[in-house]
Amino acid sequence: MEIVYFAVGKPKTMTYGEKQVHTAICKDIIEEAFLTKDGFRGDDVADKKHHGGPDRAVCVYPYEHYQLWEKEFHTVLPPAAFGENLTVAGMLEQDVCIGDIYRLGDAVIQVTQGRVPCSTITKRIPIPELLKRLVDTGFTGYLCRVLEEGVVRKDSSIELIERHPMKVSIQFTNEVKYHQKTDKEAIRKILNVKELADEWRDSLEKRTINDQGTPE
C-alpha cells in the first residue's frame, strides 16, 4: 500500500463548456499537510450538504483504476482526477472494508463509506459515460473519518492497523447501494457495522421499512 498522489484544494470556479461551477474537485498536489478530524488543512468542499464532515474527512481513490479508465476512454487523466485527497495503490474497493483502521503517516483513519460519484466528476473530465461506469463497476473510491490527527506527507506509509471483524467491503456496499437495492438481508449486514457513516446508515435504514411503515 502506498500513496501515489497526495492532494488538497479549496473551492474555486471551474469552467466546463460554456458553464461554470464552484467546486473543490481540482486539487493541488502537495508535499505535506496536517490532518484534522474535519479533513486536511488547506482542503475544503463547496457543497457541504453532500460532501465533507467528520465521516467524510478523507477521500481515497485506487490508482489501479486510472489505467482502466484511460484505456477504456482513450484519455490521460490528471493527478487526483476524481477530487480525491489520496490516490493509493494496493487498496482496492474489494479489499477495503467499512470500519478498517489504517495508520496514515502520523494520523489514524477509519473507512466509513463508499464515495458517491457526483456529476462534478464528468464536468471536470468531459466523458459523460464515466459516471455510469463508476457506479456500474463499484470503482468509486471511499471515504474515511479521522481517529487520530497528525501530519501526512506524500511519502508517508499506509499500514492496516485493524481489519474490521465483519469484513463488509466497499465493493459489497456499493453493489447493495446501487444494484441490489431491495436485498434486505444484505442491507442488514451493512447496517450491523456500527462504524458505517451516518448518512449511509440513514439511507439504508429507509430501505428496510415495509409498507406498514415499520422495520422488517
Short mmCIF file of C-alpha atoms in Angstrom, two decimals:
data_model
loop_
_atom_site.label_atom_id
_atom_site.label_comp_id
_atom_site.label_asym_id
_atom_site.label_seq_id
_atom_site.Cartn_x
_atom_site.Cartn_y
_atom_site.Cartn_z
CA MET A 1 0.00 0.00 0.00
CA GLU A 2 1.37 3.39 -0.95
CA ILE A 3 0.39 6.95 -1.78
CA VAL A 4 0.69 7.80 -5.48
CA TYR A 5 -0.83 11.31 -5.37
CA PHE A 6 -1.46 13.50 -2.31
CA ALA A 7 -3.71 16.50 -2.96
CA VAL A 8 -5.77 19.18 -1.25
CA GLY A 9 -7.69 22.19 -2.53
CA LYS A 10 -10.13 24.95 -1.69
CA PRO A 11 -13.30 25.58 -3.70
CA LYS A 12 -12.82 27.70 -6.80
CA THR A 13 -14.61 28.41 -10.05
CA MET A 14 -14.18 25.74 -12.70
CA THR A 15 -15.26 26.29 -16.29
CA TYR A 16 -16.72 23.40 -18.26
CA GLY A 17 -18.04 24.03 -21.74
CA GLU A 18 -19.72 27.41 -21.54
CA LYS A 19 -20.74 26.99 -17.91
CA GLN A 20 -19.07 27.40 -14.55
CA VAL A 21 -19.33 25.64 -11.20
CA HIS A 22 -17.90 26.39 -7.76
CA THR A 23 -16.09 23.24 -6.68
CA ALA A 24 -13.05 21.86 -4.89
CA ILE A 25 -12.61 18.91 -7.24
CA CYS A 26 -9.49 20.43 -8.82
CA LYS A 27 -6.96 19.82 -6.09
CA ASP A 28 -3.24 20.66 -5.94
CA ILE A 29 -0.51 18.08 -5.45
CA ILE A 30 1.29 18.80 -2.17
CA GLU A 31 4.22 17.57 -0.10
CA GLU A 32 2.70 17.68 3.40
CA ALA A 33 -0.43 18.61 5.34
CA PHE A 34 -1.85 18.26 8.84
CA LEU A 35 -4.90 16.00 9.03
CA THR A 36 -7.59 17.13 11.48
CA LYS A 37 -10.90 15.48 12.40
CA ASP A 38 -12.55 17.64 9.72
CA GLY A 39 -10.00 16.91 6.99
CA PHE A 40 -6.65 18.14 5.74
CA ARG A 41 -5.69 21.73 6.42
CA GLY A 42 -5.83 23.51 3.08
CA ASP A 43 -8.68 21.31 1.89
CA ASP A 44 -12.41 22.03 1.80
CA VAL A 45 -15.65 21.34 -0.09
CA ALA A 46 -18.09 23.65 -1.84
CA ASP A 47 -21.26 21.60 -1.31
CA LYS A 48 -21.27 20.90 2.43
CA LYS A 49 -24.62 19.10 2.25
CA HIS A 50 -23.28 16.25 0.13
CA HIS A 51 -19.54 16.40 0.87
CA GLY A 52 -17.24 16.80 3.85
CA GLY A 53 -17.89 16.42 7.56
CA PRO A 54 -16.25 14.09 10.11
CA ASP A 55 -17.47 10.87 8.42
CA ARG A 56 -16.10 12.08 5.08
CA ALA A 57 -12.91 13.82 6.14
CA VAL A 58 -10.59 11.98 3.74
CA CYS A 59 -11.36 10.92 0.18
CA VAL A 60 -9.41 7.97 -1.24
CA TYR A 61 -9.28 6.58 -4.79
CA PRO A 62 -7.39 3.47 -6.00
CA TYR A 63 -4.67 4.23 -8.53
CA GLU A 64 -5.21 0.92 -10.33
CA HIS A 65 -8.46 2.24 -11.83
CA TYR A 66 -6.66 5.07 -13.63
CA GLN A 67 -5.20 2.63 -16.16
CA LEU A 68 -8.62 1.05 -16.72
CA TRP A 69 -10.37 4.36 -17.40
CA GLU A 70 -7.55 5.70 -19.55
CA LYS A 71 -7.63 2.58 -21.72
CA GLU A 72 -11.43 2.43 -21.93
CA PHE A 73 -11.92 6.09 -22.78
CA HIS A 74 -8.67 6.71 -24.68
CA THR A 75 -7.64 9.58 -22.45
CA VAL A 76 -4.98 10.64 -19.97
CA LEU A 77 -6.26 11.52 -16.53
CA PRO A 78 -4.67 14.27 -14.43
CA PRO A 79 -3.39 13.53 -10.91
CA ALA A 80 -6.19 13.39 -8.32
CA ALA A 81 -8.62 13.34 -11.24
CA PHE A 82 -11.61 12.40 -9.08
CA GLY A 83 -11.02 15.08 -6.47
CA GLU A 84 -9.54 12.61 -4.00
CA ASN A 85 -7.04 13.56 -1.32
CA LEU A 86 -5.19 10.27 -1.59
CA THR A 87 -4.65 8.26 -4.74
CA VAL A 88 -3.39 4.94 -3.41
CA ALA A 89 -2.01 1.69 -4.78
CA GLY A 90 -2.86 -1.65 -3.20
CA MET A 91 -6.15 -0.62 -1.59
CA LEU A 92 -8.96 -1.66 -3.94
CA GLU A 93 -12.64 -1.46 -3.01
CA GLN A 94 -12.84 -5.26 -2.87
CA ASP A 95 -10.11 -5.38 -0.24
CA VAL A 96 -11.05 -2.40 1.94
CA CYS A 97 -13.88 -2.78 4.45
CA ILE A 98 -16.15 -0.47 6.43
CA GLY A 99 -14.54 0.03 9.83
CA ASP A 100 -11.00 -0.85 8.75
CA ILE A 101 -8.40 1.27 10.58
CA TYR A 102 -5.18 2.48 8.93
CA ARG A 103 -2.18 4.41 10.13
CA LEU A 104 -1.51 7.17 7.62
CA GLY A 105 1.73 8.97 8.40
CA ASP A 106 1.27 10.32 11.94
CA ALA A 107 -2.54 10.09 11.70
CA VAL A 108 -5.02 7.23 12.05
CA ILE A 109 -8.07 6.95 9.78
CA GLN A 110 -11.09 4.64 9.57
CA VAL A 111 -13.10 3.71 6.47
CA THR A 112 -16.74 4.81 6.75
CA GLN A 113 -18.46 4.54 3.35
CA GLY A 114 -18.06 4.34 -0.39
CA ARG A 115 -17.60 7.59 -2.25
CA VAL A 116 -20.83 8.63 -4.01
CA PRO A 117 -19.90 9.74 -7.54
CA CYS A 118 -21.37 13.10 -8.47
CA SER A 119 -21.79 14.96 -11.76
CA THR A 120 -18.89 17.28 -10.94
CA ILE A 121 -16.56 14.42 -11.93
CA THR A 122 -17.79 14.49 -15.53
CA LYS A 123 -17.72 18.27 -15.53
CA ARG A 124 -14.00 18.07 -14.82
CA ILE A 125 -13.42 15.01 -17.02
CA PRO A 126 -15.68 15.54 -20.06
CA ILE A 127 -16.64 11.89 -20.55
CA PRO A 128 -20.40 11.55 -19.93
CA GLU A 129 -20.24 7.74 -19.70
CA LEU A 130 -17.66 7.80 -16.91
CA LEU A 131 -20.12 8.48 -14.09
CA LYS A 132 -22.25 5.48 -15.04
CA ARG A 133 -19.18 3.29 -15.32
CA LEU A 134 -18.03 4.26 -11.83
CA VAL A 135 -21.39 3.12 -10.47
CA ASP A 136 -21.60 0.01 -12.66
CA THR A 137 -18.19 -1.25 -11.58
CA GLY A 138 -18.29 -0.06 -7.98
CA PHE A 139 -14.92 1.59 -8.56
CA THR A 140 -15.98 4.70 -6.68
CA GLY A 141 -13.26 5.10 -4.10
CA TYR A 142 -14.20 5.58 -0.45
CA LEU A 143 -14.24 7.99 2.48
CA CYS A 144 -12.73 7.93 5.96
CA ARG A 145 -13.04 9.56 9.36
CA VAL A 146 -10.02 10.63 11.41
CA LEU A 147 -9.40 8.80 14.69
CA GLU A 148 -6.07 10.45 15.44
CA GLU A 149 -4.88 13.74 13.96
CA GLY A 150 -1.38 14.13 12.62
CA VAL A 151 0.96 15.13 9.81
CA VAL A 152 0.76 13.30 6.49
CA ARG A 153 3.42 13.54 3.79
CA LYS A 154 3.38 12.43 0.16
CA ASP A 155 5.82 9.64 1.03
CA SER A 156 4.06 8.61 4.25
CA SER A 157 3.44 4.94 4.71
CA ILE A 158 -0.04 3.40 4.97
CA GLU A 159 -0.43 0.50 7.37
CA LEU A 160 -3.51 -1.57 8.18
CA ILE A 161 -3.83 -1.49 11.97
CA GLU A 162 -7.10 -3.35 12.36
CA ARG A 163 -9.31 -5.22 9.90
CA HIS A 164 -12.96 -4.94 10.90
CA PRO A 165 -14.17 -8.39 12.02
CA MET A 166 -17.33 -8.26 9.87
CA LYS A 167 -15.32 -7.74 6.66
CA VAL A 168 -18.02 -5.80 4.79
CA SER A 169 -16.11 -4.47 1.79
CA ILE A 170 -16.65 -1.20 -0.05
CA GLN A 171 -17.31 -3.27 -3.19
CA PHE A 172 -20.10 -5.12 -1.36
CA THR A 173 -21.69 -1.94 -0.02
CA ASN A 174 -21.57 -0.36 -3.48
CA GLU A 175 -23.22 -3.42 -5.01
CA VAL A 176 -26.05 -3.24 -2.47
CA LYS A 177 -26.44 0.54 -2.63
CA TYR A 178 -26.58 0.80 -6.41
CA HIS A 179 -27.68 -2.60 -7.73
CA GLN A 180 -29.21 -4.83 -5.02
CA LYS A 181 -31.39 -2.13 -3.55
CA THR A 182 -34.10 -4.43 -2.19
CA ASP A 183 -31.85 -7.12 -0.71
CA LYS A 184 -32.80 -6.57 2.92
CA GLU A 185 -30.51 -9.30 4.23
CA ALA A 186 -27.53 -7.63 2.57
CA ILE A 187 -28.68 -4.23 3.82
CA ARG A 188 -28.89 -5.50 7.40
CA LYS A 189 -25.40 -6.95 7.05
CA ILE A 190 -24.11 -3.47 6.25
CA LEU A 191 -26.19 -1.81 8.97
CA ASN A 192 -24.71 -4.16 11.55
CA VAL A 193 -21.36 -2.43 11.09
CA LYS A 194 -21.64 0.34 13.68
CA GLU A 195 -18.74 2.25 12.11
CA LEU A 196 -20.79 2.93 8.96
CA ALA A 197 -21.18 6.64 8.14
CA ASP A 198 -24.41 8.15 9.47
CA GLU A 199 -25.60 9.32 6.05
CA TRP A 200 -25.34 5.84 4.56
CA ARG A 201 -26.97 4.33 7.64
CA ASP A 202 -29.98 6.67 7.35
CA SER A 203 -30.31 5.94 3.63
CA LEU A 204 -30.09 2.16 4.01
CA GLU A 205 -32.40 2.03 7.03
CA LYS A 206 -35.16 3.58 4.92
CA ARG A 207 -34.95 0.58 2.59
CA THR A 208 -35.80 -1.78 5.43
CA ILE A 209 -39.13 -0.08 6.14
CA ASN A 210 -42.14 -2.07 4.90
CA ASP A 211 -45.43 -0.79 3.52
CA GLN A 212 -46.81 -0.51 7.04
CA GLY A 213 -44.02 1.89 7.97
CA THR A 214 -42.20 -0.46 10.34
CA PRO A 215 -38.74 -2.03 10.03
CA GLU A 216 -38.65 -5.57 8.66
#
